[in-house]
Short mmCIF file of N, CA and C in Angstrom, two decimals:
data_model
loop_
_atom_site.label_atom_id
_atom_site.label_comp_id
_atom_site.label_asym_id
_atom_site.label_seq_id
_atom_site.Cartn_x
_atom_site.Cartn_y
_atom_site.Cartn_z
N UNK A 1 95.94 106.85 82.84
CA UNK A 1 96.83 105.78 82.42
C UNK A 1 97.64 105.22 83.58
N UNK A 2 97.98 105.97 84.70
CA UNK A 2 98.77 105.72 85.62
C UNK A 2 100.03 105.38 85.33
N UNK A 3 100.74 104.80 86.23
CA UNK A 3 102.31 104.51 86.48
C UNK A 3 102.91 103.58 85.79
N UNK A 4 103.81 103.10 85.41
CA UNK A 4 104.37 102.09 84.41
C UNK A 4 104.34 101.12 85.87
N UNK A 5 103.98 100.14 85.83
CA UNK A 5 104.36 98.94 86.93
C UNK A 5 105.40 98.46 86.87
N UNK A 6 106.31 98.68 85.98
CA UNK A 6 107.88 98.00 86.32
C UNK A 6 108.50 98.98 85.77
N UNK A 7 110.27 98.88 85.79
CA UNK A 7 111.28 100.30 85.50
C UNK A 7 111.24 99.78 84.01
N UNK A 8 111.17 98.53 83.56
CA UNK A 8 111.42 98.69 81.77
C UNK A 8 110.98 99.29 80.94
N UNK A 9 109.62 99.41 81.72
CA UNK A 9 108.50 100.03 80.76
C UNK A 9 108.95 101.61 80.48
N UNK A 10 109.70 102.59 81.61
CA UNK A 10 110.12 103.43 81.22
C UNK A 10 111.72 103.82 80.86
N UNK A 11 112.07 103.43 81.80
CA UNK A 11 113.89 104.29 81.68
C UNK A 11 114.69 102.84 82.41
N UNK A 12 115.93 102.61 81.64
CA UNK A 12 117.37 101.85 82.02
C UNK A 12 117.12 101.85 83.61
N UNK A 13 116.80 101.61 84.93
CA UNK A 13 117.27 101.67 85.58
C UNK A 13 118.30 100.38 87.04
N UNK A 14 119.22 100.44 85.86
CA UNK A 14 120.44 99.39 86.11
C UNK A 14 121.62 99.87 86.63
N UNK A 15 121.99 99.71 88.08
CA UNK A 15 123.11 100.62 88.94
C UNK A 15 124.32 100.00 87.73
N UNK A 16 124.93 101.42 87.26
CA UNK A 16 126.32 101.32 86.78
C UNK A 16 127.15 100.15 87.30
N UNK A 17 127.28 100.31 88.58
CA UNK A 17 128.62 99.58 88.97
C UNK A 17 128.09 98.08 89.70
N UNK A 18 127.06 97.90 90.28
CA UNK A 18 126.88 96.63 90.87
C UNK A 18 125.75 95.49 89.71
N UNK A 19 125.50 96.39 88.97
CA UNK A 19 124.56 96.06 87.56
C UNK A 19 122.97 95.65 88.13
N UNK A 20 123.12 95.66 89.09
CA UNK A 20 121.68 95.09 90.06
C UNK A 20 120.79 96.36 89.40
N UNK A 21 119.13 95.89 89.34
CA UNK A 21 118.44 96.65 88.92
C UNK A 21 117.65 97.40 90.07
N UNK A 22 117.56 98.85 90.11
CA UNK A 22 116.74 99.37 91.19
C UNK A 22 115.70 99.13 91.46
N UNK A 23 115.64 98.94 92.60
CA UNK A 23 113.84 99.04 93.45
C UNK A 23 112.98 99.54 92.89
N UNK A 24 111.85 99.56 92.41
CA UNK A 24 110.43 100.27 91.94
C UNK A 24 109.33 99.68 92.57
N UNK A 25 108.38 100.26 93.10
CA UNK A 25 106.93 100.02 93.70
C UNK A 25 106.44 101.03 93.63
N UNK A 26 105.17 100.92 92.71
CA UNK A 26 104.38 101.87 92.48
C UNK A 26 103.53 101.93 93.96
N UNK A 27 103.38 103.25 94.31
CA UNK A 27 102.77 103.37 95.67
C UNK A 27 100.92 103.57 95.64
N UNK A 28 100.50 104.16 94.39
CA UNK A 28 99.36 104.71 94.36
C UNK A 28 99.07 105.36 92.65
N UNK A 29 98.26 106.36 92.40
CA UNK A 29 98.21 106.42 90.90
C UNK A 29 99.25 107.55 91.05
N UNK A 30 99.62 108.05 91.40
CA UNK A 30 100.45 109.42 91.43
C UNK A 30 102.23 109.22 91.92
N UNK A 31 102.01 108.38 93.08
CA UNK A 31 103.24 108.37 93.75
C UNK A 31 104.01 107.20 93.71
N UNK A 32 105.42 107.35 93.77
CA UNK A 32 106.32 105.72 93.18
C UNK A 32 107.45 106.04 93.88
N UNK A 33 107.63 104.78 94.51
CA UNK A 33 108.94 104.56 95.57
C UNK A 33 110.26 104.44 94.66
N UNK A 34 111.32 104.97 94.16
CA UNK A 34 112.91 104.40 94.21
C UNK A 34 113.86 104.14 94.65
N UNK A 35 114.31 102.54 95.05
CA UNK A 35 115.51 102.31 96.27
C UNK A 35 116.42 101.70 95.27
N UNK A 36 117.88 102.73 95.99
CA UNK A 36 118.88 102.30 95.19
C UNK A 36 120.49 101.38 97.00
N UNK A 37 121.22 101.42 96.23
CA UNK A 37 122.25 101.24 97.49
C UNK A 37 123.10 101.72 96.94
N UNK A 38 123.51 103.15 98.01
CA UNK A 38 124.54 104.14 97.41
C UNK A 38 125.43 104.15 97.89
N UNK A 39 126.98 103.92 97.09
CA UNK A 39 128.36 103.73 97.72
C UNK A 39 129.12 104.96 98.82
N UNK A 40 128.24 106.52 98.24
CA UNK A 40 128.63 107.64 98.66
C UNK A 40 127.52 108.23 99.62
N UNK A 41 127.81 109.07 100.45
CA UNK A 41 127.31 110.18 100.88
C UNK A 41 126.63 111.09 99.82
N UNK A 42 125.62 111.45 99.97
CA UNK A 42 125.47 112.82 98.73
C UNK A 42 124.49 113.60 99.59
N UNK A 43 125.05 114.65 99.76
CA UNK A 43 124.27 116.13 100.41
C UNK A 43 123.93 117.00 99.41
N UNK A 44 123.00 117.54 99.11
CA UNK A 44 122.82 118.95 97.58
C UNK A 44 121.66 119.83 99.04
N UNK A 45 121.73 120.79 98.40
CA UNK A 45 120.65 121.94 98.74
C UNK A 45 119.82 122.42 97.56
N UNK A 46 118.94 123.33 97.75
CA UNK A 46 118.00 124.04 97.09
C UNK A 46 117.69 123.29 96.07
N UNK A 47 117.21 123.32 94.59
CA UNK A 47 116.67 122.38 93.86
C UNK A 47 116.64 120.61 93.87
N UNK A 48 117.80 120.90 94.17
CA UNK A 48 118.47 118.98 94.33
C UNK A 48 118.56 118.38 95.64
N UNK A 49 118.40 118.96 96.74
CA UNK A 49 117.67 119.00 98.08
C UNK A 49 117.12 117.45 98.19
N UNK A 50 116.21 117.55 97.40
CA UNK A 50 115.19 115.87 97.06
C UNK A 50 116.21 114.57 97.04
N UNK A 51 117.43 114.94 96.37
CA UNK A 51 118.24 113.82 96.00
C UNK A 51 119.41 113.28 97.02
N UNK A 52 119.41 113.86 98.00
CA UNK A 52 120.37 113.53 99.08
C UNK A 52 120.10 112.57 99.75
N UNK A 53 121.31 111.89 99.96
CA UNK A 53 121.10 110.39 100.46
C UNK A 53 122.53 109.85 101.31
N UNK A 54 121.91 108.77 101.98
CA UNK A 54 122.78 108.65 102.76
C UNK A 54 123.77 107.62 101.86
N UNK A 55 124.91 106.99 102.63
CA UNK A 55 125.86 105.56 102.42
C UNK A 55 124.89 104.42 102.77
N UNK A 56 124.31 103.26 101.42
CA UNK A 56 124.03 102.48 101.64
C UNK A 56 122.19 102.70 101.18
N UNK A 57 121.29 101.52 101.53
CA UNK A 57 119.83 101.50 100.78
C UNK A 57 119.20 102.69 101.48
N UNK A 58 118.70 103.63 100.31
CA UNK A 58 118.01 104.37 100.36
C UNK A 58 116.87 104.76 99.47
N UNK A 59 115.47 105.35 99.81
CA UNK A 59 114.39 105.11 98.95
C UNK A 59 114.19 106.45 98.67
N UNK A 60 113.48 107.29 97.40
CA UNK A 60 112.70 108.41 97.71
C UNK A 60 111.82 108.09 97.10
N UNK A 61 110.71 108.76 97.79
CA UNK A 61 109.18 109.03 97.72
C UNK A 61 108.90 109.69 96.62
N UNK A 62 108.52 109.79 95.66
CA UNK A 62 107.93 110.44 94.72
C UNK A 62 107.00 110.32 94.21
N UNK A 63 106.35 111.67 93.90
CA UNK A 63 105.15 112.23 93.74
C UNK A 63 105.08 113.02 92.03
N UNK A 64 104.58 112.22 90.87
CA UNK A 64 105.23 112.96 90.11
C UNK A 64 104.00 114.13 89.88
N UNK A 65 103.43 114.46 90.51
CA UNK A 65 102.52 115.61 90.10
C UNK A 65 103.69 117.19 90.47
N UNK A 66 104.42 116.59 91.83
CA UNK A 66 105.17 117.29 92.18
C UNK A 66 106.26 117.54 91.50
N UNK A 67 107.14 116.75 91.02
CA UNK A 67 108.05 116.40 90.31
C UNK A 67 107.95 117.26 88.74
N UNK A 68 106.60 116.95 88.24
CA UNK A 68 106.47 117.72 87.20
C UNK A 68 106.34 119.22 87.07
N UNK A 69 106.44 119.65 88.00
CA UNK A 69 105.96 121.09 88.40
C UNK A 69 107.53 121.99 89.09
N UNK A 70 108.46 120.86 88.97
CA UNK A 70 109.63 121.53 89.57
C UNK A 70 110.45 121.78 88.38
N UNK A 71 111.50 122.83 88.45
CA UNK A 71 112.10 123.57 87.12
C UNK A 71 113.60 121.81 87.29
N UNK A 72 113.46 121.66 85.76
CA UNK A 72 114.91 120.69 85.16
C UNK A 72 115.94 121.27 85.72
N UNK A 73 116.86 121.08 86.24
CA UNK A 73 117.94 121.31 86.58
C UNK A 73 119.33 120.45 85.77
N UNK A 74 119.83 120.70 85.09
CA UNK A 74 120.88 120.54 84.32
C UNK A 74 122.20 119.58 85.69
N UNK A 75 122.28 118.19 85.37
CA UNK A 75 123.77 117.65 86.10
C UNK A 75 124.36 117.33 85.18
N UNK A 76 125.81 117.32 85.85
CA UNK A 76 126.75 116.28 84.93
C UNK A 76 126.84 115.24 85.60
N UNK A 77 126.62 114.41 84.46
CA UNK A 77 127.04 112.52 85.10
C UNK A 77 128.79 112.75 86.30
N UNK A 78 128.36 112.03 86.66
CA UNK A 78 129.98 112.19 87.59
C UNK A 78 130.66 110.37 87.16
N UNK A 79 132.00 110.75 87.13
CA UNK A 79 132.52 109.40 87.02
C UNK A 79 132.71 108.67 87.74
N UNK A 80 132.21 107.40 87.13
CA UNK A 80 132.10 105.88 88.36
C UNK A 80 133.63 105.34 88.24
N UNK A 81 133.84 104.96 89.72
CA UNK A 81 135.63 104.67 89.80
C UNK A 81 135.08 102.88 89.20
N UNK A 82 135.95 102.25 88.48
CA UNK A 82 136.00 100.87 88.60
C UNK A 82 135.86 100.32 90.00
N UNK A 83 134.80 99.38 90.67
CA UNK A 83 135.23 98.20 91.56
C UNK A 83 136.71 98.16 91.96
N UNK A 84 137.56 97.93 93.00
CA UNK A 84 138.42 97.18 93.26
C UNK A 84 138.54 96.09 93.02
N UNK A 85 137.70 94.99 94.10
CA UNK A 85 137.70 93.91 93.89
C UNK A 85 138.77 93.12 94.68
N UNK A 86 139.00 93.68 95.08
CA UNK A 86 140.76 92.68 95.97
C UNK A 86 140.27 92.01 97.26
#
């Protein structure tokens, strides 16, 4: 069946705070690019390792053969500060 060719077809993916919709390009039958532009720093280790990213556009590579084969890891949403705006 392969990859959904656009994000509607599967999951919301609409940045909270700038409402802009994320990057998707399906790369191949298996693997799919996601670029977001991130306000923070985010460093994780061991399971969540994958998800670290820098300040500003960043993509990860994914492979969901891989992806499916890795144990769920439980987050909590973290809270988005309102925009300033000034």
């Amino acid at each position: 069946s392969g990859l959904p060719t656009a994000t509607d077809e599967a999951l919301d993916t609409t940045d909270p705070v700038s409402g802009r919709e994320y990057d998707y390009l399906v790369l191949d039958d298996r693997r799919f690019e996601l670029c977001a532009e991130f306000a923070t720093f985010q460093t994780t280790s061991g399971d969540r390792a994958f998800w670290s990213h820098p300040v500003g556009r960043h993509c990860f590579d994914i492979d969901v053969e891989t992806i499916a084969r890795e144990p769920v890891v439980p987050v909590s949403p973290l809270a988005t500060a309102p925009p300033t705006g000034r």
